[in-house]
Short mmCIF file of C-alpha atoms in Angstrom, two decimals:
data_model
loop_
_atom_site.label_atom_id
_atom_site.label_comp_id
_atom_site.label_asym_id
_atom_site.label_seq_id
_atom_site.Cartn_x
_atom_site.Cartn_y
_atom_site.Cartn_z
CA MET A 30 123.05 184.40 -38.37
CA THR A 31 124.98 186.95 -40.39
CA GLU A 32 123.09 190.03 -41.53
CA THR A 33 123.75 191.48 -44.97
CA ALA A 34 125.32 194.93 -45.07
CA PHE A 35 122.91 197.58 -46.28
CA GLU A 36 125.30 200.31 -47.42
CA LYS A 37 128.63 199.59 -49.06
CA MET A 38 131.40 201.44 -50.90
CA GLU A 39 134.41 200.09 -52.75
CA VAL A 40 137.61 202.09 -52.24
CA VAL A 41 140.59 201.75 -54.57
CA VAL A 42 143.79 203.59 -53.73
CA HIS A 43 146.64 203.67 -56.26
CA HIS A 44 149.42 205.08 -54.06
CA ALA A 45 150.40 203.68 -50.67
CA ARG A 46 150.87 207.17 -49.25
CA GLU A 47 147.17 207.87 -49.85
CA VAL A 48 145.70 204.79 -48.12
CA ASP A 49 145.32 206.19 -44.59
CA GLN A 50 143.99 209.58 -45.68
CA THR A 51 141.51 208.06 -48.14
CA LEU A 52 140.23 205.39 -45.76
CA ASN A 53 139.90 207.84 -42.86
CA SER A 54 137.90 210.22 -45.04
CA ARG A 55 135.54 207.46 -46.22
CA VAL A 56 135.11 206.07 -42.70
CA ARG A 57 134.10 209.56 -41.50
CA GLU A 58 131.39 209.57 -44.19
CA PHE A 59 130.12 206.22 -42.94
CA GLN A 60 130.25 207.41 -39.33
CA ALA A 61 127.77 210.14 -40.26
CA ARG A 62 125.52 207.55 -41.96
CA ALA A 63 125.76 205.22 -38.96
CA LEU A 64 124.97 208.04 -36.55
CA ALA A 65 121.86 208.95 -38.54
CA GLN A 66 120.60 205.35 -38.53
CA ARG A 67 121.94 204.16 -35.15
CA THR A 68 121.49 200.51 -36.07
CA ALA A 69 124.88 199.31 -37.37
CA GLY A 70 128.60 199.73 -37.09
CA ILE A 71 131.25 200.08 -39.78
CA LEU A 72 133.18 197.21 -41.32
CA VAL A 73 136.35 197.91 -43.33
CA THR A 74 137.60 194.94 -45.36
CA LYS A 75 140.92 194.75 -47.20
CA HIS A 76 140.65 192.69 -50.40
CA GLY A 77 144.15 193.25 -51.70
CA PRO A 78 146.77 195.95 -52.16
CA GLY A 79 144.86 199.23 -52.34
CA ARG A 80 141.42 197.54 -52.54
CA PHE A 81 138.95 197.92 -49.69
CA THR A 82 135.25 197.94 -48.99
CA ILE A 83 133.61 200.02 -46.30
CA GLU A 84 130.10 199.14 -45.23
CA LEU A 85 127.48 199.60 -42.57
CA SER A 86 126.92 196.17 -41.08
CA HIS A 87 124.63 194.72 -38.43
CA ASP A 88 127.50 192.35 -37.58
CA VAL A 89 129.34 195.31 -36.04
CA PRO A 90 127.75 197.02 -33.04
CA PHE A 91 126.66 200.62 -33.47
CA GLY A 92 129.48 202.96 -32.45
CA TYR A 93 132.28 200.60 -33.49
CA THR A 94 134.49 200.23 -36.55
CA HIS A 95 135.99 196.79 -37.26
CA GLU A 96 138.76 196.01 -39.72
CA LYS A 97 138.97 192.70 -41.54
CA ALA A 98 141.82 191.47 -43.73
#
């Protein structure tokens, strides 16, 4: 059974040169949230050019970050 994510953020990046820096910064924010809760990992999903979501998800083990295209 798939659990629903309980914290989620949409990230839109307009310039390719900013993608890595922006995503890394947002993932660090979610790492702090995950560490405080210790119940979920981080899922990064690419929805299209420059469009991503980052979320805490029970489908990802605590301490891990998974990327999904």
